[in-house]
Amino acid sequence: MAKVKLTVNGRAVSGDCEERTLLVHFIREKLGLTGTHVGCDTTQCGTCVVHMDGKSVKSCTILAVQASGSSVTTIEGLAANGELHPVQAAFKEHHGLQCGFCTPGMVMTAVDMISRHGGQLDEQMIRQELEGNICRCTGYHNIVKAVLSANAEMHGGAKQAAE
Ligand code: FES
Ligand code: FES
């Protein structure tokens, strides 16, 4: 067994787990934060994306022990003071989801993408950046619209490209 210590959504947490435990399983099963999903556990679908020290990572691809000492943000940590994060609000406004299974990963990827590219984001870049996130429902169009809209809201970037 190994001891894992993390800061998750601003809270210090720790727990014992087997050395082979994936970060996503630690988050879901030890911490009870089930907003982070498992769609494949082979690094393909992106439903498990969280932020580790500010960067989006696929939490099915990292061992919990490797993440020990880091600061992790999950989908549960995005809303603040009872208000949705602008990316969450944009997904809601633009109907960027249907069943919602991919949505936590999409949102976490989008937040990181917007923070890295700021106002420079355009539709083509968003589609490229979403390469690692699979959605079986939406056809992606409304997801791209939502990310463009959130980018405009947060950085004054181009909003019109996917409208
Ligand atoms: S569960 Fe991590 S990429 Fe699919
Ligand atoms: S909304 Fe159903 S998988 Fe994306």
PDB file of C-alpha atoms and ligand atoms in Angstrom:
ATOM      1  CA  MET A   1       0.000   0.000   0.000  1.00  0.00           C
ATOM      2  CA  ALA A   2       1.071   3.577  -0.605  1.00  0.00           C
ATOM      3  CA  LYS A   3       0.123   6.838   1.061  1.00  0.00           C
ATOM      4  CA  VAL A   4      -1.146   9.539  -1.275  1.00  0.00           C
ATOM      5  CA  LYS A   5      -1.402  13.185  -0.247  1.00  0.00           C
ATOM      6  CA  LEU A   6      -3.025  15.702  -2.534  1.00  0.00           C
ATOM      7  CA  THR A   7      -4.723  19.041  -2.530  1.00  0.00           C
ATOM      8  CA  VAL A   8      -8.043  18.496  -4.281  1.00  0.00           C
ATOM      9  CA  ASN A   9     -10.265  21.464  -5.078  1.00  0.00           C
ATOM     10  CA  GLY A  10      -8.345  23.459  -2.491  1.00  0.00           C
ATOM     11  CA  ARG A  11      -8.675  20.866   0.278  1.00  0.00           C
ATOM     12  CA  ALA A  12      -5.818  18.764   1.638  1.00  0.00           C
ATOM     13  CA  VAL A  13      -6.681  15.060   1.368  1.00  0.00           C
ATOM     14  CA  SER A  14      -4.786  11.855   1.933  1.00  0.00           C
ATOM     15  CA  GLY A  15      -5.450   8.158   1.706  1.00  0.00           C
ATOM     16  CA  ASP A  16      -3.908   4.743   1.336  1.00  0.00           C
ATOM     17  CA  CYS A  17      -4.122   2.864  -1.931  1.00  0.00           C
ATOM     18  CA  GLU A  18      -2.392   0.157  -3.881  1.00  0.00           C
ATOM     19  CA  GLU A  19       0.597   1.361  -5.871  1.00  0.00           C
ATOM     20  CA  ARG A  20      -1.218   0.472  -9.114  1.00  0.00           C
ATOM     21  CA  THR A  21      -4.286   2.645  -8.305  1.00  0.00           C
ATOM     22  CA  LEU A  22      -5.017   5.147 -11.045  1.00  0.00           C
ATOM     23  CA  LEU A  23      -5.591   8.761 -10.093  1.00  0.00           C
ATOM     24  CA  VAL A  24      -9.131   8.610 -11.500  1.00  0.00           C
ATOM     25  CA  HIS A  25     -10.008   5.687  -9.236  1.00  0.00           C
ATOM     26  CA  PHE A  26      -8.483   7.419  -6.227  1.00  0.00           C
ATOM     27  CA  ILE A  27     -10.566  10.528  -6.975  1.00  0.00           C
ATOM     28  CA  ARG A  28     -13.789   8.610  -7.534  1.00  0.00           C
ATOM     29  CA  GLU A  29     -13.537   5.803  -5.013  1.00  0.00           C
ATOM     30  CA  LYS A  30     -11.432   7.221  -2.164  1.00  0.00           C
ATOM     31  CA  LEU A  31     -12.629  10.808  -2.351  1.00  0.00           C
ATOM     32  CA  GLY A  32     -16.155  10.180  -3.651  1.00  0.00           C
ATOM     33  CA  LEU A  33     -15.783  12.794  -6.398  1.00  0.00           C
ATOM     34  CA  THR A  34     -17.653  10.964  -9.134  1.00  0.00           C
ATOM     35  CA  GLY A  35     -17.943  13.882 -11.546  1.00  0.00           C
ATOM     36  CA  THR A  36     -14.716  12.663 -13.142  1.00  0.00           C
ATOM     37  CA  HIS A  37     -15.755   9.770 -15.371  1.00  0.00           C
ATOM     38  CA  VAL A  38     -14.090   6.656 -16.749  1.00  0.00           C
ATOM     39  CA  GLY A  39     -14.997   5.965 -20.352  1.00  0.00           C
ATOM     40  CA  CYS A  40     -12.135   3.779 -21.462  1.00  0.00           C
ATOM     41  CA  ASP A  41      -9.149   3.860 -19.053  1.00  0.00           C
ATOM     42  CA  THR A  42      -6.860   3.549 -22.051  1.00  0.00           C
ATOM     43  CA  THR A  43      -6.208   7.267 -22.646  1.00  0.00           C
ATOM     44  CA  GLN A  44      -8.599   7.665 -25.533  1.00  0.00           C
ATOM     45  CA  CYS A  45     -11.919   9.199 -24.481  1.00  0.00           C
ATOM     46  CA  GLY A  46     -11.002  12.160 -22.249  1.00  0.00           C
ATOM     47  CA  THR A  47     -13.911  11.760 -19.826  1.00  0.00           C
ATOM     48  CA  CYS A  48     -11.382  11.550 -16.974  1.00  0.00           C
ATOM     49  CA  VAL A  49      -9.641  14.900 -17.570  1.00  0.00           C
ATOM     50  CA  VAL A  50      -8.741  16.853 -14.431  1.00  0.00           C
ATOM     51  CA  HIS A  51      -6.210  19.615 -13.830  1.00  0.00           C
ATOM     52  CA  MET A  52      -2.982  18.698 -12.094  1.00  0.00           C
ATOM     53  CA  ASP A  53      -0.948  21.711 -11.026  1.00  0.00           C
ATOM     54  CA  GLY A  54      -3.006  23.772 -13.458  1.00  0.00           C
ATOM     55  CA  LYS A  55      -2.645  21.565 -16.546  1.00  0.00           C
ATOM     56  CA  SER A  56      -5.246  19.226 -17.982  1.00  0.00           C
ATOM     57  CA  VAL A  57      -4.313  15.560 -17.689  1.00  0.00           C
ATOM     58  CA  LYS A  58      -6.093  12.284 -18.286  1.00  0.00           C
ATOM     59  CA  SER A  59      -6.411  10.937 -14.781  1.00  0.00           C
ATOM     60  CA  CYS A  60      -6.670   7.349 -16.066  1.00  0.00           C
ATOM     61  CA  THR A  61      -3.115   7.702 -17.308  1.00  0.00           C
ATOM     62  CA  ILE A  62      -1.515   8.755 -14.019  1.00  0.00           C
ATOM     63  CA  LEU A  63      -1.000   6.658 -10.945  1.00  0.00           C
ATOM     64  CA  ALA A  64      -2.328   8.190  -7.743  1.00  0.00           C
ATOM     65  CA  VAL A  65       1.152   7.859  -6.237  1.00  0.00           C
ATOM     66  CA  GLN A  66       2.617   9.832  -9.139  1.00  0.00           C
ATOM     67  CA  ALA A  67       0.167  12.647  -8.427  1.00  0.00           C
ATOM     68  CA  SER A  68       1.001  12.709  -4.719  1.00  0.00           C
ATOM     69  CA  GLY A  69       2.053  16.184  -3.612  1.00  0.00           C
ATOM     70  CA  SER A  70       0.257  17.915  -6.461  1.00  0.00           C
ATOM     71  CA  SER A  71      -2.773  20.153  -6.575  1.00  0.00           C
ATOM     72  CA  VAL A  72      -5.721  18.653  -8.452  1.00  0.00           C
ATOM     73  CA  THR A  73      -8.880  20.351  -9.632  1.00  0.00           C
ATOM     74  CA  THR A  74     -11.866  18.260 -10.655  1.00  0.00           C
ATOM     75  CA  ILE A  75     -15.142  19.317 -12.231  1.00  0.00           C
ATOM     76  CA  GLU A  76     -16.582  19.672  -8.715  1.00  0.00           C
ATOM     77  CA  GLY A  77     -14.024  22.414  -8.015  1.00  0.00           C
ATOM     78  CA  LEU A  78     -14.907  24.742 -10.892  1.00  0.00           C
ATOM     79  CA  ALA A  79     -18.055  26.454  -9.689  1.00  0.00           C
ATOM     80  CA  ALA A  80     -17.466  29.172  -7.108  1.00  0.00           C
ATOM     81  CA  ASN A  81     -19.824  30.921  -4.712  1.00  0.00           C
ATOM     82  CA  GLY A  82     -22.786  29.021  -6.125  1.00  0.00           C
ATOM     83  CA  GLU A  83     -22.068  30.250  -9.667  1.00  0.00           C
ATOM     84  CA  LEU A  84     -21.170  28.009 -12.565  1.00  0.00           C
ATOM     85  CA  HIS A  85     -17.741  28.555 -14.096  1.00  0.00           C
ATOM     86  CA  PRO A  86     -18.121  30.523 -17.387  1.00  0.00           C
ATOM     87  CA  VAL A  87     -17.277  27.370 -19.366  1.00  0.00           C
ATOM     88  CA  GLN A  88     -19.964  25.383 -17.541  1.00  0.00           C
ATOM     89  CA  ALA A  89     -22.435  28.219 -18.118  1.00  0.00           C
ATOM     90  CA  ALA A  90     -21.557  28.321 -21.833  1.00  0.00           C
ATOM     91  CA  PHE A  91     -22.083  24.555 -22.219  1.00  0.00           C
ATOM     92  CA  LYS A  92     -25.502  25.013 -20.637  1.00  0.00           C
ATOM     93  CA  GLU A  93     -26.409  28.039 -22.755  1.00  0.00           C
ATOM     94  CA  HIS A  94     -25.270  26.500 -26.063  1.00  0.00           C
ATOM     95  CA  HIS A  95     -26.574  22.984 -25.399  1.00  0.00           C
ATOM     96  CA  GLY A  96     -23.061  21.566 -25.537  1.00  0.00           C
ATOM     97  CA  LEU A  97     -24.183  18.273 -24.053  1.00  0.00           C
ATOM     98  CA  GLN A  98     -26.768  15.571 -24.402  1.00  0.00           C
ATOM     99  CA  CYS A  99     -26.197  12.545 -22.138  1.00  0.00           C
ATOM    100  CA  GLY A 100     -23.482  14.475 -20.294  1.00  0.00           C
ATOM    101  CA  PHE A 101     -21.056  11.591 -19.898  1.00  0.00           C
ATOM    102  CA  CYS A 102     -18.215  13.324 -21.739  1.00  0.00           C
ATOM    103  CA  THR A 103     -19.051  16.761 -20.335  1.00  0.00           C
ATOM    104  CA  PRO A 104     -16.811  16.930 -17.240  1.00  0.00           C
ATOM    105  CA  GLY A 105     -13.785  16.046 -19.359  1.00  0.00           C
ATOM    106  CA  MET A 106     -14.827  18.418 -22.132  1.00  0.00           C
ATOM    107  CA  VAL A 107     -15.246  21.275 -19.682  1.00  0.00           C
ATOM    108  CA  MET A 108     -11.915  20.638 -17.928  1.00  0.00           C
ATOM    109  CA  THR A 109     -10.127  20.448 -21.291  1.00  0.00           C
ATOM    110  CA  ALA A 110     -11.840  23.646 -22.428  1.00  0.00           C
ATOM    111  CA  VAL A 111     -10.888  25.573 -19.281  1.00  0.00           C
ATOM    112  CA  ASP A 112      -7.223  24.652 -19.776  1.00  0.00           C
ATOM    113  CA  MET A 113      -7.382  25.425 -23.501  1.00  0.00           C
ATOM    114  CA  ILE A 114      -8.874  28.868 -22.906  1.00  0.00           C
ATOM    115  CA  SER A 115      -6.313  29.641 -20.259  1.00  0.00           C
ATOM    116  CA  ARG A 116      -3.421  28.629 -22.556  1.00  0.00           C
ATOM    117  CA  HIS A 117      -4.650  30.348 -25.734  1.00  0.00           C
ATOM    118  CA  GLY A 118      -6.760  33.175 -24.368  1.00  0.00           C
ATOM    119  CA  GLY A 119      -8.269  35.394 -27.044  1.00  0.00           C
ATOM    120  CA  GLN A 120      -6.334  33.618 -29.812  1.00  0.00           C
ATOM    121  CA  LEU A 121      -8.638  30.600 -29.861  1.00  0.00           C
ATOM    122  CA  ASP A 122     -10.598  29.949 -33.024  1.00  0.00           C
ATOM    123  CA  GLU A 123     -12.880  27.149 -34.166  1.00  0.00           C
ATOM    124  CA  GLN A 124     -10.150  25.138 -35.864  1.00  0.00           C
ATOM    125  CA  MET A 125      -7.883  25.315 -32.815  1.00  0.00           C
ATOM    126  CA  ILE A 126     -10.717  24.212 -30.558  1.00  0.00           C
ATOM    127  CA  ARG A 127     -11.467  21.218 -32.766  1.00  0.00           C
ATOM    128  CA  GLN A 128      -7.774  20.260 -32.728  1.00  0.00           C
ATOM    129  CA  GLU A 129      -7.482  20.695 -28.977  1.00  0.00           C
ATOM    130  CA  LEU A 130     -10.575  18.535 -28.429  1.00  0.00           C
ATOM    131  CA  GLU A 131      -8.965  15.666 -30.322  1.00  0.00           C
ATOM    132  CA  GLY A 132      -8.466  13.744 -27.080  1.00  0.00           C
ATOM    133  CA  ASN A 133     -12.084  14.106 -25.936  1.00  0.00           C
ATOM    134  CA  ILE A 134     -14.696  11.861 -27.493  1.00  0.00           C
ATOM    135  CA  CYS A 135     -18.419  12.646 -27.498  1.00  0.00           C
ATOM    136  CA  ARG A 136     -20.853  10.017 -28.743  1.00  0.00           C
ATOM    137  CA  CYS A 137     -23.882  12.327 -28.749  1.00  0.00           C
ATOM    138  CA  THR A 138     -23.490  15.891 -29.872  1.00  0.00           C
ATOM    139  CA  GLY A 139     -21.596  15.949 -33.149  1.00  0.00           C
ATOM    140  CA  TYR A 140     -19.278  18.454 -31.419  1.00  0.00           C
ATOM    141  CA  HIS A 141     -20.765  21.558 -33.055  1.00  0.00           C
ATOM    142  CA  ASN A 142     -22.455  22.917 -29.936  1.00  0.00           C
ATOM    143  CA  ILE A 143     -19.445  22.006 -27.810  1.00  0.00           C
ATOM    144  CA  VAL A 144     -17.250  24.129 -30.088  1.00  0.00           C
ATOM    145  CA  LYS A 145     -19.804  26.950 -29.926  1.00  0.00           C
ATOM    146  CA  ALA A 146     -19.781  26.741 -26.148  1.00  0.00           C
ATOM    147  CA  VAL A 147     -15.991  26.920 -25.954  1.00  0.00           C
ATOM    148  CA  LEU A 148     -15.888  29.886 -28.350  1.00  0.00           C
ATOM    149  CA  SER A 149     -18.532  31.651 -26.323  1.00  0.00           C
ATOM    150  CA  ALA A 150     -16.752  30.993 -23.023  1.00  0.00           C
ATOM    151  CA  ASN A 151     -13.496  32.183 -24.552  1.00  0.00           C
ATOM    152  CA  ALA A 152     -15.174  35.400 -25.636  1.00  0.00           C
ATOM    153  CA  GLU A 153     -16.669  35.839 -22.188  1.00  0.00           C
ATOM    154  CA  MET A 154     -13.335  35.269 -20.452  1.00  0.00           C
ATOM    155  CA  HIS A 155     -10.862  36.836 -22.873  1.00  0.00           C
ATOM    156  CA  GLY A 156     -12.759  38.811 -25.491  1.00  0.00           C
ATOM    157  CA  GLY A 157     -11.808  36.290 -28.189  1.00  0.00           C
ATOM    158  CA  ALA A 158     -13.580  35.624 -31.487  1.00  0.00           C
ATOM    159  CA  LYS A 159     -17.049  34.336 -30.781  1.00  0.00           C
ATOM    160  CA  GLN A 160     -18.639  34.400 -34.156  1.00  0.00           C
ATOM    161  CA  ALA A 161     -16.720  31.634 -35.967  1.00  0.00           C
ATOM    162  CA  ALA A 162     -19.062  28.767 -35.086  1.00  0.00           C
ATOM    163  CA  GLU A 163     -22.313  30.700 -34.980  1.00  0.00           C
TER     164      GLU A 163
HETATM  165  S1  FES B   1     -11.058   7.178 -19.082  1.00  0.00           S
HETATM  166 FE1  FES B   1      -9.259   8.350 -19.337  1.00  0.00          FE
HETATM  167  S2  FES B   1      -9.130   8.741 -21.462  1.00  0.00           S
HETATM  168 FE2  FES B   1     -10.910   7.452 -21.232  1.00  0.00          FE
HETATM  169  S1  FES B   2     -22.932  14.358 -24.437  1.00  0.00           S
HETATM  170 FE1  FES B   2     -23.123  12.191 -24.478  1.00  0.00          FE
HETATM  171  S2  FES B   2     -21.077  11.540 -24.821  1.00  0.00           S
HETATM  172 FE2  FES B   2     -20.969  13.673 -25.046  1.00  0.00          FE
END
